[in-house]
Tab-separated table of C-alpha atoms in Angstrom:
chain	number	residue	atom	x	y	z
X	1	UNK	CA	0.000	0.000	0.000
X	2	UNK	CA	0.914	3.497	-1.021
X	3	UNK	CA	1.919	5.694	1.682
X	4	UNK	CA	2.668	9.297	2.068
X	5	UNK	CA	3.075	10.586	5.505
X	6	UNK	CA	3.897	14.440	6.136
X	7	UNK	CA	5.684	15.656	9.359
X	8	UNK	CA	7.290	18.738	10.881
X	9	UNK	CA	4.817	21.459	10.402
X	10	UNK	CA	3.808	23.304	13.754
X	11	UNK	CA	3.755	27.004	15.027
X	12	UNK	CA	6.661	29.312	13.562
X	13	UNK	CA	6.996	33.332	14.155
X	14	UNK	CA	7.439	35.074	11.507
X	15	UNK	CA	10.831	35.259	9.584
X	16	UNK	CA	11.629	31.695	10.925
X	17	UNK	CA	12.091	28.404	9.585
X	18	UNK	CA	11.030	24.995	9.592
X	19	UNK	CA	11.916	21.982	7.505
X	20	UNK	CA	9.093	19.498	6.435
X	21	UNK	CA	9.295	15.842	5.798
X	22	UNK	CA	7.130	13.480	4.157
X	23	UNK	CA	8.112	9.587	4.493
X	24	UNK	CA	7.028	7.343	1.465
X	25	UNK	CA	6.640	4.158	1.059
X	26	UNK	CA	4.695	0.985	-0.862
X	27	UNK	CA	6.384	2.284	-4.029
X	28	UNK	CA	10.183	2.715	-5.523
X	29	UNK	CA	10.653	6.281	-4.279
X	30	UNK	CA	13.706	6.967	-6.237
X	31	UNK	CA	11.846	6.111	-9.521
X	32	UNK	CA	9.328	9.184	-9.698
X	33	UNK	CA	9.552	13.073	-9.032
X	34	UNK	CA	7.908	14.748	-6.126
X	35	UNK	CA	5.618	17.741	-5.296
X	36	UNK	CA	4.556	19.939	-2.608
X	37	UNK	CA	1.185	21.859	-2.706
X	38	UNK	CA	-0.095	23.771	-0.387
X	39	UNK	CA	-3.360	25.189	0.751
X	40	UNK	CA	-4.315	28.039	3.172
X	41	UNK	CA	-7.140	28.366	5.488
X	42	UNK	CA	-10.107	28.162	3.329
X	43	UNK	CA	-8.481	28.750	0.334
X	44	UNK	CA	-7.539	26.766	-3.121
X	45	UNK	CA	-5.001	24.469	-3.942
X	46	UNK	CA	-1.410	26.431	-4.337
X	47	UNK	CA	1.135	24.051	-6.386
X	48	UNK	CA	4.490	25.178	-4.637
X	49	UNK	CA	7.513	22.706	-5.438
X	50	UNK	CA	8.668	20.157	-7.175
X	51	UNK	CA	11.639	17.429	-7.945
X	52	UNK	CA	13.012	14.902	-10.244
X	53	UNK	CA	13.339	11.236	-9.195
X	54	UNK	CA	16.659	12.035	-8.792
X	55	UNK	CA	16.659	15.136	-7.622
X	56	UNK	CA	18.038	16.947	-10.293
X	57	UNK	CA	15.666	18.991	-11.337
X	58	UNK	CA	13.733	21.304	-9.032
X	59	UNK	CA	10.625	23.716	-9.491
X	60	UNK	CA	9.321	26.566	-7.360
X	61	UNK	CA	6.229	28.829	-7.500
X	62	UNK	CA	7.316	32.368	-7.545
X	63	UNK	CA	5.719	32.920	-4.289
X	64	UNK	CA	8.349	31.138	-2.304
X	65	UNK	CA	11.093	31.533	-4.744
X	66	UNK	CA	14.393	31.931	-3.149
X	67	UNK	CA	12.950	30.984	0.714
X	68	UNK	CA	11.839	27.312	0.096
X	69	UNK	CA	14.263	24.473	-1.148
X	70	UNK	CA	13.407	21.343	-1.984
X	71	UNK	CA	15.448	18.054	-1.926
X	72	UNK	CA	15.241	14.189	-1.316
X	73	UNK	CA	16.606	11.094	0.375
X	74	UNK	CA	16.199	8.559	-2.006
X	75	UNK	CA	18.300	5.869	0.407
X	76	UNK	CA	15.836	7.368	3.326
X	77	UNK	CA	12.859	7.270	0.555
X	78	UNK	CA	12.444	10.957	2.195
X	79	UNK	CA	10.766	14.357	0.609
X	80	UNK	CA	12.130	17.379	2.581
X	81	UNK	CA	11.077	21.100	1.950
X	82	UNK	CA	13.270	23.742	3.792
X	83	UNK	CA	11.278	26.825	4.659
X	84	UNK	CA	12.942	29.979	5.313
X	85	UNK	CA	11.911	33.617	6.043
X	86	UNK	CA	8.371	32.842	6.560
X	87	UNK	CA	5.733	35.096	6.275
X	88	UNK	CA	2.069	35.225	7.145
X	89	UNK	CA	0.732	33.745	3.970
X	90	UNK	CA	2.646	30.765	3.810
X	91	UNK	CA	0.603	29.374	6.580
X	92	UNK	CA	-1.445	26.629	4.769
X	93	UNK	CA	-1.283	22.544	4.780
X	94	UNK	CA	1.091	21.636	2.816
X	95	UNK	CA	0.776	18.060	1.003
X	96	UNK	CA	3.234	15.749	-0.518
X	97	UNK	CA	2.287	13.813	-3.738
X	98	UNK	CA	3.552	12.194	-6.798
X	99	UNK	CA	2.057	10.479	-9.535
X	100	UNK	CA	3.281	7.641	-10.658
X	101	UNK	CA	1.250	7.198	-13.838
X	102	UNK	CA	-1.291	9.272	-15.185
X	103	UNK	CA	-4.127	7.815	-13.465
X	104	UNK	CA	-2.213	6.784	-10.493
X	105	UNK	CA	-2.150	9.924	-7.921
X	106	UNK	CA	-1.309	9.655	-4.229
X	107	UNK	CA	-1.393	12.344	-1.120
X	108	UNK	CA	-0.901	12.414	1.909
X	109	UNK	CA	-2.757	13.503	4.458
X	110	UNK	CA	-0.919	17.403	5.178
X	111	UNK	CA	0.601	18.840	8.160
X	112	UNK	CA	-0.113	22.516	9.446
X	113	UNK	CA	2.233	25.171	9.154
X	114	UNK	CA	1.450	28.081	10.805
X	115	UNK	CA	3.300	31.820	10.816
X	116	UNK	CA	2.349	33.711	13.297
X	117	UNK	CA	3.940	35.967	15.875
J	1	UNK	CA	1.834	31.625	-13.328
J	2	UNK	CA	-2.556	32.788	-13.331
J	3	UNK	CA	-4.214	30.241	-11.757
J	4	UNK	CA	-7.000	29.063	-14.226
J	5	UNK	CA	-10.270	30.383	-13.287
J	6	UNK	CA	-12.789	27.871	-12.212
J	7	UNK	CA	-16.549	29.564	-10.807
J	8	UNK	CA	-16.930	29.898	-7.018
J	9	UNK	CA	-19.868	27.829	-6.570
J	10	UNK	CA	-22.245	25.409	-8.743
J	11	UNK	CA	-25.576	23.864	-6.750
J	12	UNK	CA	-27.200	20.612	-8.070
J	13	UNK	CA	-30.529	18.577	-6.683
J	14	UNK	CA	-30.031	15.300	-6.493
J	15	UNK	CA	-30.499	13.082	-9.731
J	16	UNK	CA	-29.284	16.410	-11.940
J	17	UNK	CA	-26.466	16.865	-13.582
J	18	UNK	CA	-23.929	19.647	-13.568
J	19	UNK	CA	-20.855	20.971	-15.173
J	20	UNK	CA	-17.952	22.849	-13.754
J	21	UNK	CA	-15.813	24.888	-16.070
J	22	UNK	CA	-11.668	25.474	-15.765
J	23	UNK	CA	-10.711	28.477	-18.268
J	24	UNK	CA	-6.865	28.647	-18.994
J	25	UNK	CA	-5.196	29.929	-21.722
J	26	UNK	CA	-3.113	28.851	-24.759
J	27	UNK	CA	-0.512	28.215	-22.805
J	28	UNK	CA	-1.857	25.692	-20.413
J	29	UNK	CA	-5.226	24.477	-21.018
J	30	UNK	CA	-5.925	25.284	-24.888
J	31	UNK	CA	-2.104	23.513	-25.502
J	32	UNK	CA	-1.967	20.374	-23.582
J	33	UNK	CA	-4.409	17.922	-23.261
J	34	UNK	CA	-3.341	17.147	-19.608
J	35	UNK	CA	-6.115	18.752	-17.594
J	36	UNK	CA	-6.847	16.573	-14.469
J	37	UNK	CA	-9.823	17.358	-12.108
J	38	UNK	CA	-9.542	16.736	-8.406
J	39	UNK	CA	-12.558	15.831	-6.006
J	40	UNK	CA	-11.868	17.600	-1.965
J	41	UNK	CA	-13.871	16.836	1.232
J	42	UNK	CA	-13.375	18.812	4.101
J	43	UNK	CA	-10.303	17.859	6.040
J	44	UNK	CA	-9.186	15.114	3.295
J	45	UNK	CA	-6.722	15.093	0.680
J	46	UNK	CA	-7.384	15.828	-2.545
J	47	UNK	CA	-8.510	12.302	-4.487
J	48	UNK	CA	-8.165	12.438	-8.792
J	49	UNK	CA	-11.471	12.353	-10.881
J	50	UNK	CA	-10.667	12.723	-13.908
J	51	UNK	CA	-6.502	12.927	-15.717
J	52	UNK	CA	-5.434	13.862	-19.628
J	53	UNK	CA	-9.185	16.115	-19.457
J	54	UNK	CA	-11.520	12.841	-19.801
J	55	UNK	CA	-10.029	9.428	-18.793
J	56	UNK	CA	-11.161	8.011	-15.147
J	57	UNK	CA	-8.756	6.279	-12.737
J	58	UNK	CA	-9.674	2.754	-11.876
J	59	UNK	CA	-12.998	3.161	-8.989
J	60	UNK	CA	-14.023	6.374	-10.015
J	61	UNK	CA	-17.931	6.588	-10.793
J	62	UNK	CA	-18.926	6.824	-14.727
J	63	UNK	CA	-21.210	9.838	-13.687
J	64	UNK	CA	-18.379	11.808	-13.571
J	65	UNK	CA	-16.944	13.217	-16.730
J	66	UNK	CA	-14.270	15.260	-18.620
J	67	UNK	CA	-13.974	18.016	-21.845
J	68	UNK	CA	-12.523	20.560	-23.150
J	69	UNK	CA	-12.897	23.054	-25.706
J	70	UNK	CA	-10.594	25.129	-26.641
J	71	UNK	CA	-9.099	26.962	-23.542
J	72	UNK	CA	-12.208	25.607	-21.295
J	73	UNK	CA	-12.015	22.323	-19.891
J	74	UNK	CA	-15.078	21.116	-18.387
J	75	UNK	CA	-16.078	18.755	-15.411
J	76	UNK	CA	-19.936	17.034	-15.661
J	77	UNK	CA	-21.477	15.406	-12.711
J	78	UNK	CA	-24.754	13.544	-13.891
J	79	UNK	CA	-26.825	11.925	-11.448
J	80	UNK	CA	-25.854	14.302	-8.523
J	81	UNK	CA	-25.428	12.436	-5.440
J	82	UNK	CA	-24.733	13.630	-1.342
J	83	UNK	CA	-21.782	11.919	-1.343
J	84	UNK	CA	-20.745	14.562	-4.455
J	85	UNK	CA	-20.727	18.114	-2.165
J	86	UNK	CA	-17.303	18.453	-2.071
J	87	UNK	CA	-14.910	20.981	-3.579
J	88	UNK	CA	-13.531	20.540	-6.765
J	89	UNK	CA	-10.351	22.003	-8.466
J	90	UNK	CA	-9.116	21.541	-11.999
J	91	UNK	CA	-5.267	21.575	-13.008
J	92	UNK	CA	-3.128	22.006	-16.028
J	93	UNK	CA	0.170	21.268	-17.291
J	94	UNK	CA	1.339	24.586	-18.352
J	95	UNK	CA	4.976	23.414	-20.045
J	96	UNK	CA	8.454	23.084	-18.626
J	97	UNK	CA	8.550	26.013	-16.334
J	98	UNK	CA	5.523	26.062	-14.731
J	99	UNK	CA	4.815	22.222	-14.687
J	100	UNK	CA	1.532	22.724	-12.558
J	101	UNK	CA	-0.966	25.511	-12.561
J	102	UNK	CA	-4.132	25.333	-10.359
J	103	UNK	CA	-7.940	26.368	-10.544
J	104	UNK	CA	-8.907	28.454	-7.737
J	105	UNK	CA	-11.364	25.511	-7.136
J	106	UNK	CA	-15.473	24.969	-6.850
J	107	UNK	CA	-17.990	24.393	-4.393
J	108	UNK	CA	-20.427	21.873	-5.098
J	109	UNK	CA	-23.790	22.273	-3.174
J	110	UNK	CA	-26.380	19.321	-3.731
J	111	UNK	CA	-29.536	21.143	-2.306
């Protein structure tokens, strides 16, 4: 069984930082790329980062551009996203996912971050 | 990176159908034909309806149903059900360097 398991969000004053982690498993980790998306308060879906299989290759929305830095463990079969100089609006769960075919889509279940002073 | 614009709301009675647009541009939407639609209940993860704008995954209901025309892809929900108030957000493949580009996602009401 797929699983996707998000950890390390929590309560963070502005400006600070936080590292999240999400732990996969049930499938060969180091074969597909990985995202993170976001979403705030009763708000949409926000599509913030992602990486290659082999971690290569990285993406970031604009909005977190230069703050947020992806990576991977592919011995660990971990998905990490560094957050840095956090502001208000970044306060959202953020998800883990990857698709590893077109009709094949998995999520985990989010963990709150919160920015607040 | 515009999020594609999706209506606010859409409200159904049960046994009707309905249909939720995604508007993009030619540079998301209107190029690719990778338009997925994602089904959202409160507190749960998002769970894929629809991928490439009208193929089901494996379990998903046959009332549920994907187009697109043009730079409008389109979500149809026939034989409204309870169990289908949920939110609902549409995505796009929008090239290289913006590989994912949201809809700013839809409430479904079943009155």
């Amino acid at each position: 069984e797929v699983q996707l398991v998000e950890s390390g969000g929590g309560l963070v004053q502005p400006g600070g930082s936080l590292r999240l982690s999400c732990s996969a498993s049930g499938f060969t980790f180091s074969s597909y790329a990985m995202h993170w998306v976001r979403q705030a308060p009763g708000k949409g879906l926000e599509y913030v980062s992602a990486i290659s299989s082999n971690g290569g290759s990285t993406y970031y929305a604009d909005s977190v551009k230069g703050r947020f830095t992806i990576s991977r463990d592919n011995s660990k079969n971990t998905l990490y996203l560094q957050m840095s100089s956090l502001r208000a609006e970044d306060t959202a769960v953020y998800y883990c996912q990857t698709r590893i075919a077109a009709h094949i889509d998995y999520w985990g279940q989010g963990t709150l971050v919160t920015v607040s002073s | 990176q515009s999020a594609l614009t999706q209506p606010a709301s859409v409200s159904g009675s049960p046994g009707q159908s309905i249909t939720i647009s995604c508007t993009g541009t030619s540079s998301d939407v209107g190029s690719y034909n990778l338009v997925s639609w994602y089904q959202q209940h409160p507190g749960k993860a998002p769970k894929l309806m629809i991928y490439e704008g009208s193929k089901r995954p494996s379990g998903v209901s046959n009332r549920f149903s994907g187009s697109k025309s043009g730079n409008t892809a389109s979500l149809t929900i026939s034989g409204l059900q309870a169990e289908d108030e949920a939110d609902y957000y549409c995505c796009s493949y929008a090239g290289s360097s913006t590989p994912v580009v949201f809809g700013g996602g839809t409430k479904l009401t079943v009155l």
